[in-house]
Short mmCIF file of C-alpha atoms in Angstrom, two decimals:
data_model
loop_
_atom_site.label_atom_id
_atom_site.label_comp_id
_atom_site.label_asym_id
_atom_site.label_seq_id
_atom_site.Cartn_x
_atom_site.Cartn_y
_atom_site.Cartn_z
CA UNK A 1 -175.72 54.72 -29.22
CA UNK A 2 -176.37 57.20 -26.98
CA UNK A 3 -178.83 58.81 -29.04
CA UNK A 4 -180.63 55.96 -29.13
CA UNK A 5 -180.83 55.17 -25.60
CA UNK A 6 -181.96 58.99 -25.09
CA UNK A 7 -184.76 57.99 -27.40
CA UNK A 8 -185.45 54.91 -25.78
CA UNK A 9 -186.12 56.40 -22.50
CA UNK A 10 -188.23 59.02 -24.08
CA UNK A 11 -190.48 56.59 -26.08
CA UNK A 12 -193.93 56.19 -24.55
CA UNK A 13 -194.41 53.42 -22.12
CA UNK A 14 -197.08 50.56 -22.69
CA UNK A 15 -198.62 49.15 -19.62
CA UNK A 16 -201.48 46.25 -19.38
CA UNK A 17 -204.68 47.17 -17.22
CA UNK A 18 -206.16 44.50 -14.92
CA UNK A 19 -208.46 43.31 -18.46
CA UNK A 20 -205.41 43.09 -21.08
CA UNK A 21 -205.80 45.83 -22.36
CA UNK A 22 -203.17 48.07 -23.76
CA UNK A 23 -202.25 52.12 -22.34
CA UNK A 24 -200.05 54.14 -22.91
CA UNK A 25 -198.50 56.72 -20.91
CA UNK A 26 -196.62 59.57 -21.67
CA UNK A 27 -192.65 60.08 -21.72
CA UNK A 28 -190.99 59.67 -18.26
CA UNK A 29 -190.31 63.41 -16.55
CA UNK A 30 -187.12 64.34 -16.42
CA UNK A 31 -185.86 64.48 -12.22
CA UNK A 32 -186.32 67.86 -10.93
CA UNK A 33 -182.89 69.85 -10.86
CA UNK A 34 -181.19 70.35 -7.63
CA UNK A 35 -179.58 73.67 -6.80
CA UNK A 36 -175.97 73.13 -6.25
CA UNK A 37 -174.75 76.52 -5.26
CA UNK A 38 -171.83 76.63 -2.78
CA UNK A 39 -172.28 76.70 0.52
CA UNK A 40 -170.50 80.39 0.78
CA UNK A 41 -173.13 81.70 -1.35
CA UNK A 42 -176.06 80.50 0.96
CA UNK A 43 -177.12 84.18 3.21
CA UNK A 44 -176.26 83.98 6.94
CA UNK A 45 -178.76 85.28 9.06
CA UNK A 46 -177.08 88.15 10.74
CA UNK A 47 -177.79 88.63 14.62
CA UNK A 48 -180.79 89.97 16.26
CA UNK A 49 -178.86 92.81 18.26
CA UNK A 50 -177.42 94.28 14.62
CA UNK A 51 -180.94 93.44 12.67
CA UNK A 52 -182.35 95.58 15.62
CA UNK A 53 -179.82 98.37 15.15
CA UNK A 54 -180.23 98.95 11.67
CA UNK A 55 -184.01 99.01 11.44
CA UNK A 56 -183.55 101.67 14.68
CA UNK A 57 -181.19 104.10 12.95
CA UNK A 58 -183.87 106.10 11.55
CA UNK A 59 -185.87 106.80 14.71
CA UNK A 60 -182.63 107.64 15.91
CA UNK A 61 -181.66 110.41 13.88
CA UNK A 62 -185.33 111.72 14.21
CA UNK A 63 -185.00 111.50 17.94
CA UNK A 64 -182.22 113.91 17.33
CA UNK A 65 -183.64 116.11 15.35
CA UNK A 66 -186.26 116.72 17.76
CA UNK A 67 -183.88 116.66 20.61
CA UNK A 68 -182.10 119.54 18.65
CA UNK A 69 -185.11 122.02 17.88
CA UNK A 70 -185.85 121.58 21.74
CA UNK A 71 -182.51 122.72 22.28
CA UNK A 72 -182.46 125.36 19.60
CA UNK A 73 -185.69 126.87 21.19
CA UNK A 74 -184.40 127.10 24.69
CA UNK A 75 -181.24 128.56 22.87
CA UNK A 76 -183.63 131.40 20.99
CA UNK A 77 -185.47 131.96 23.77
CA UNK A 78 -182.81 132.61 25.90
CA UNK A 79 -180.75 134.66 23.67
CA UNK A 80 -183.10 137.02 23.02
CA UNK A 81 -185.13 136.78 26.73
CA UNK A 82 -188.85 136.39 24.86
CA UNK A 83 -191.39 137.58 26.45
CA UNK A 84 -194.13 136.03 25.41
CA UNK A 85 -196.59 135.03 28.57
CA UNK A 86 -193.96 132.30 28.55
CA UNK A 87 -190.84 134.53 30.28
CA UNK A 88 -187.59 133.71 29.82
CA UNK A 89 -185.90 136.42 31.80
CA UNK A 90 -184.64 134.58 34.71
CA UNK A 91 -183.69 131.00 32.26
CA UNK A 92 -180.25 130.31 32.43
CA UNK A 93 -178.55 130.19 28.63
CA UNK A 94 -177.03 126.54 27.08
CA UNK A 95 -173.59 128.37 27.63
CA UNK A 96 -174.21 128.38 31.68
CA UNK A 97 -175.95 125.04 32.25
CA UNK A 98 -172.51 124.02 30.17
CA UNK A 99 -170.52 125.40 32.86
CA UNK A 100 -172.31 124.49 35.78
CA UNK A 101 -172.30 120.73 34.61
CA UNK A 102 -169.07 121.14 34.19
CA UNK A 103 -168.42 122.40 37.71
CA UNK A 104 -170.16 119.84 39.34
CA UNK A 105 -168.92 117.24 37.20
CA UNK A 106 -165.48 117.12 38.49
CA UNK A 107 -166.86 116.59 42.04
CA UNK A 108 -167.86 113.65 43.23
CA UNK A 109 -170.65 114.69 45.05
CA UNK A 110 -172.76 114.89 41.74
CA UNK A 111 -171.72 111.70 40.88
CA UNK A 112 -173.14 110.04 44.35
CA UNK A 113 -175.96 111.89 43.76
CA UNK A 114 -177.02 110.04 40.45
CA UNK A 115 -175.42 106.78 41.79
CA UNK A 116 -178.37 106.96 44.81
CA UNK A 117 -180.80 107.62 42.36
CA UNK A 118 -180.25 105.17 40.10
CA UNK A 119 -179.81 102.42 43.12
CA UNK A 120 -183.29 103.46 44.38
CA UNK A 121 -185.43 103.35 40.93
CA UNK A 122 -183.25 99.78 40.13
CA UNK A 123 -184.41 98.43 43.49
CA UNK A 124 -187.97 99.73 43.69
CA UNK A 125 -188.45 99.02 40.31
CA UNK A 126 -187.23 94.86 40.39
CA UNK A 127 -189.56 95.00 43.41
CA UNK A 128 -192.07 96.00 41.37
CA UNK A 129 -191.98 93.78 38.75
CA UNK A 130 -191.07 90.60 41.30
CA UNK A 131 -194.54 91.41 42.49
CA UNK A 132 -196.95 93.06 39.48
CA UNK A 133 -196.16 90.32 36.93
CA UNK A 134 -197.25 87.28 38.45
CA UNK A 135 -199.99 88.96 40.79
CA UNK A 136 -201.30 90.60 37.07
CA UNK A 137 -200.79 87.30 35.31
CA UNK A 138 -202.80 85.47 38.15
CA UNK A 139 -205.59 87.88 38.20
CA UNK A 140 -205.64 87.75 34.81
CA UNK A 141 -205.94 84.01 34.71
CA UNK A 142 -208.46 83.12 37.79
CA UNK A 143 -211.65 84.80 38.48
CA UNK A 144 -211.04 83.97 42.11
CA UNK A 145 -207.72 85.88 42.34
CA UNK A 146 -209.10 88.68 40.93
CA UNK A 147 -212.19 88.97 43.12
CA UNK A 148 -209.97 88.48 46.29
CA UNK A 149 -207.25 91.46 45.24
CA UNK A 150 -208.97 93.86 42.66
CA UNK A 151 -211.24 95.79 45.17
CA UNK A 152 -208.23 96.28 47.28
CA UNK A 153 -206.06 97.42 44.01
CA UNK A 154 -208.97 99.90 43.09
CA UNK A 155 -208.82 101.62 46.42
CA UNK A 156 -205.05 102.29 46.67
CA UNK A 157 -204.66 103.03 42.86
CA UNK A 158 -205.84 106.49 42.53
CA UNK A 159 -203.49 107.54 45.60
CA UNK A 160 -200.22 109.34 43.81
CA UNK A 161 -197.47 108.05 45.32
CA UNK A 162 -196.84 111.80 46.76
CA UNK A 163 -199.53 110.89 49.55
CA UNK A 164 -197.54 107.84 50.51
CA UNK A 165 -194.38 109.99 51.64
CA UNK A 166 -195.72 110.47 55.37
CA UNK A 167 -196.86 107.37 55.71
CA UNK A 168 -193.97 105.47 54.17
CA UNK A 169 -191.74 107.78 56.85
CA UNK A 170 -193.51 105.78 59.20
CA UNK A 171 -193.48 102.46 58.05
CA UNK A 172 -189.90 102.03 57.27
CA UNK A 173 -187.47 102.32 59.79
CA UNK A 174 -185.12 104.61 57.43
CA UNK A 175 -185.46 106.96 54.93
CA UNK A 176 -183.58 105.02 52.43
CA UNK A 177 -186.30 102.23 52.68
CA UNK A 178 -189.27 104.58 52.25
CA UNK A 179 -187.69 105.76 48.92
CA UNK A 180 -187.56 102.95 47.53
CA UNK A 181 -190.80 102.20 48.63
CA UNK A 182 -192.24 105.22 46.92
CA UNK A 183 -190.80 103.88 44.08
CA UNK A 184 -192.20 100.90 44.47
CA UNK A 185 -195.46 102.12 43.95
CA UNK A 186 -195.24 104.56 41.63
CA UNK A 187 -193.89 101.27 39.18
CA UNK A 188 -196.34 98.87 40.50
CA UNK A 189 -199.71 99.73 39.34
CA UNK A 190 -198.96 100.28 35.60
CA UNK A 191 -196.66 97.32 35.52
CA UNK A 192 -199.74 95.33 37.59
CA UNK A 193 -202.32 96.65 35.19
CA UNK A 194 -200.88 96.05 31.98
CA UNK A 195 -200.58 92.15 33.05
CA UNK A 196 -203.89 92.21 33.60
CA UNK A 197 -205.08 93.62 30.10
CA UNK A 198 -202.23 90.94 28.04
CA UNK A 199 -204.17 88.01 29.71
CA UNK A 200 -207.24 89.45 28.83
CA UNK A 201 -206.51 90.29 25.75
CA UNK A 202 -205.00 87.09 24.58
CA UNK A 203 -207.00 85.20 21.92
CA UNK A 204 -208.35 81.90 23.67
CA UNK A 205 -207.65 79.63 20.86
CA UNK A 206 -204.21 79.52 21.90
CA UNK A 207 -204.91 78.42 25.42
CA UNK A 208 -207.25 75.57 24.28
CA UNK A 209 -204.56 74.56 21.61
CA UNK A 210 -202.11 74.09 24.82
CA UNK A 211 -204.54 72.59 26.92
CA UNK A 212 -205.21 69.96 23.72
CA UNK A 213 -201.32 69.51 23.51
CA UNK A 214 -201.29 68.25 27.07
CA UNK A 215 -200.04 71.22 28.59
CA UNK A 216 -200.51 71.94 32.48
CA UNK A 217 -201.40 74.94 34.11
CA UNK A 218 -197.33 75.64 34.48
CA UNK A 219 -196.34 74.78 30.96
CA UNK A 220 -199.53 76.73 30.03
CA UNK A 221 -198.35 79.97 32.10
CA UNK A 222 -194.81 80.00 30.97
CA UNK A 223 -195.37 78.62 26.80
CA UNK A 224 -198.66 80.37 26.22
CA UNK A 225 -199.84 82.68 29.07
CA UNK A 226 -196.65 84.47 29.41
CA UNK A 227 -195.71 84.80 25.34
CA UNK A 228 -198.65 86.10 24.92
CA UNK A 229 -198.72 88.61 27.64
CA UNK A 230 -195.05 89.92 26.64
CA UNK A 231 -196.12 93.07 24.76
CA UNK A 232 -198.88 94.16 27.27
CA UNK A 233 -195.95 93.76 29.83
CA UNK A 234 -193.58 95.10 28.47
CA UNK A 235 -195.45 98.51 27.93
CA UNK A 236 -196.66 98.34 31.51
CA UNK A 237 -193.03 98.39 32.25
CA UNK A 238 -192.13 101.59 30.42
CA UNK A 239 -195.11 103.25 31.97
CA UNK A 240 -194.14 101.99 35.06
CA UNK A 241 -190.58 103.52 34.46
CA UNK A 242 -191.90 106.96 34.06
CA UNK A 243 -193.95 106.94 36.96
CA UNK A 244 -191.02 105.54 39.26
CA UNK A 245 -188.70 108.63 38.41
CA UNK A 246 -191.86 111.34 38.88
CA UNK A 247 -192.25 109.12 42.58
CA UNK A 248 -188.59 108.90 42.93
CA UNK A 249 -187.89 112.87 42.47
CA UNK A 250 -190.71 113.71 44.47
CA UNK A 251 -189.54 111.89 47.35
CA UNK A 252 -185.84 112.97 46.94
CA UNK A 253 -186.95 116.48 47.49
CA UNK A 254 -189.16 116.08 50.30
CA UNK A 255 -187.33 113.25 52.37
CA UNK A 256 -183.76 113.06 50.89
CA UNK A 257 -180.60 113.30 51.96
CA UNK A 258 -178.90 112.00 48.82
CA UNK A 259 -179.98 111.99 44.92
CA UNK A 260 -180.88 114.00 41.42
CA UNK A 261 -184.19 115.01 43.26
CA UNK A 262 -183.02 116.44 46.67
CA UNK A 263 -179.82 118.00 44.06
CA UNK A 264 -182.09 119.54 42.03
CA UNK A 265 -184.33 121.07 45.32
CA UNK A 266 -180.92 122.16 46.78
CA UNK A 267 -180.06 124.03 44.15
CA UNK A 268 -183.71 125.76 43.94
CA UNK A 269 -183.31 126.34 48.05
CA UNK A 270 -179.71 128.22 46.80
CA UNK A 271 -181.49 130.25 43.52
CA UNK A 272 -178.96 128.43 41.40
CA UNK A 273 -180.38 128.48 38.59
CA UNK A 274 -178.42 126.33 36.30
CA UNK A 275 -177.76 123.74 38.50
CA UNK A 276 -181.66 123.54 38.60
CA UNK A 277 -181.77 122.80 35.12
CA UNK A 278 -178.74 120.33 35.20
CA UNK A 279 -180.68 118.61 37.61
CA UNK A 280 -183.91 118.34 35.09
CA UNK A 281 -181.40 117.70 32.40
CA UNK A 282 -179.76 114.86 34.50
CA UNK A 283 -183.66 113.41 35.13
CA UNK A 284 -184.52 113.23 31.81
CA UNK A 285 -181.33 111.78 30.37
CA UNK A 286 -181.56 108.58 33.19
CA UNK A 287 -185.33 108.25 32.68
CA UNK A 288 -184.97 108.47 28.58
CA UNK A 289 -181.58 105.32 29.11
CA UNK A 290 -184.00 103.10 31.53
CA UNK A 291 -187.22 103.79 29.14
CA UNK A 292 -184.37 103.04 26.24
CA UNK A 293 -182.87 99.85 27.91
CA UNK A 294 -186.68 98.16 28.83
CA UNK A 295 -187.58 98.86 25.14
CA UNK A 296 -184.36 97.26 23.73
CA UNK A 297 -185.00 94.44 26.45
CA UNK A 298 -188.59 93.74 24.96
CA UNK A 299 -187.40 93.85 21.44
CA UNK A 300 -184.55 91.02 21.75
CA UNK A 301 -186.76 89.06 24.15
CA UNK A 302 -189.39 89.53 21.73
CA UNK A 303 -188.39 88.61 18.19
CA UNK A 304 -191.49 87.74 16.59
CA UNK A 305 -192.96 91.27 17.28
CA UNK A 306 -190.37 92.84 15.88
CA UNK A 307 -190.08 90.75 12.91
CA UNK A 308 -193.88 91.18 12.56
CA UNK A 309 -193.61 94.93 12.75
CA UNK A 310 -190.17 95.39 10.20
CA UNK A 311 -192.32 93.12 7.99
CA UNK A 312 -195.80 95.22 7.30
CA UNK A 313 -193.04 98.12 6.12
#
């Protein structure tokens, strides 16, 4: 019976057309079969955070490997005291450095020292950004804005933020305010600048598909404008990073009474050596952690770039 009813539904159907007349159609296809695996089975989508530290182990472990041959030629060099037009006589060894970190590490005037630092290149640098991204995002946007403010931009950009140190000592009632202000601009014109180029750089389809959507100029700064700006200001910020400590240092040394900077010319005014190069050591470990933290920032606020990127692997 059940044979027959298999053969039933498999024997070819006859249908009438609109005349009478007689067609026939093929056998009826079978449904389509439906996966029924388990939900346990089904992947889970691990996290962004541990997706982005797996795909960054390997520029890790080159980052130490070049790390390590710097180290290994100071090391060599040292040693041995080449002589080599670069001189090496008066460079304090690994082994001293070691011991003069450790020194100063159980005081706490070290510590202070790095704590000012890092509160000055924080708070010139959030100034910064308060003020480059939407000024670069408006000039970017309206002709008008950036007729009114790029001449102006233009004049003060090429001053290095060096030059600003006697004037900022007279515009801010306190030395701890002109730091920061040094800062300030040392961050500001890459962050500024970079804005600038994402909005010009963005592909105008995507602003006339949000102005067909319905969008206003808000929704169309902060769905479409400000997306699609995120890369450009995002490297703005790293540049802007560097440039901060460079103004930061410079300032320390000439102005300050606290920080890695004025540390680091102390120790030169004393011909201590190795706490001169602790000092460099101690500016390039904070710069390499904020550069470090802005690009882990961009990556987790930006998925779709790095999904893009791991992708063309």
């Amino acid at each position: 019976m059940a044979i027959q009813n298999i053969r039933a539904v498999e024997k070819p159907a006859e249908i009438k057309d609109a005349a009478g007349r007689k067609q026939t159609l093929g056998p009826m296809a079978s449904p389509p079969k439906v996966s029924t695996l388990p939900l346990s089975t089904v992947p889970v989508k691990t996290s962004q955070l541990v997706r982005l530290l797996r795909e960054q182990t390997p520029t890790v472990l080159l980052g130490c490997v070049s790390l390590g041959a710097l180290f290994l030629f100071w090391y060599i060099g040292t040693k041995y005291r080449l002589d080599f037009y670069i001189r090496f006589k008066n460079v304090p060894t690994p082994y001293e450095v070691l011991k003069e970190a450790t020194a100063v590490g159980l005081s706490n005037k070290f510590l202070i020292n790095i704590v000012y630092s890092l509160r000055r290149i924080l708070s010139g640098f959030a100034v910064a950004i308060a003020i480059g991204v939407p000024l670069g995002l408006m000039i970017g946007k309206y002709r008008v804005v950036r007729d009114l403010f790029m001449p102006a931009i233009e004049v003060l950009r090429p001053i290095p933020a060096i030059a600003w140190v006697p004037m900022s000592i007279m515009l801010w009632p306190n030395n701890e305010a002109s730091i920061v202000y040094i800062t300030f601009i040392g961050a500001f014109f890459p962050i500024l600048l970079n804005t600038v180029h994402g909005v010009h750089s963005m592909d105008a389809v995507l602003i006339r598909a949000g102005r067909c959507l319905g969008a206003n100029q808000v929704q169309l700064f902060w769905h479409v404008i400000l997306p699609g700006s995120l890369p450009h200001i995002f490297t703005g910020l790293a540049v802007g990073m560097g440039v901060a400590w460079v103004s930061l240092i410079a300032a320390e040394m000439i102005s300050g009474q606290y920080g890695v900077g004025y540390f680091t010319w102390e120790a030169y005014s004393l011909v201590n050596y190795p706490a001169i190069v602790l000092g460099m050591i101690t500016i390039g470990v904070l710069g390499l952690l904020c550069s470090g933290a802005i690009r882990m920032v961009g990556s987790l606020t930006m998925p779709w770039l790095a999904y893009s990127v791991g992708s063309k692997r």
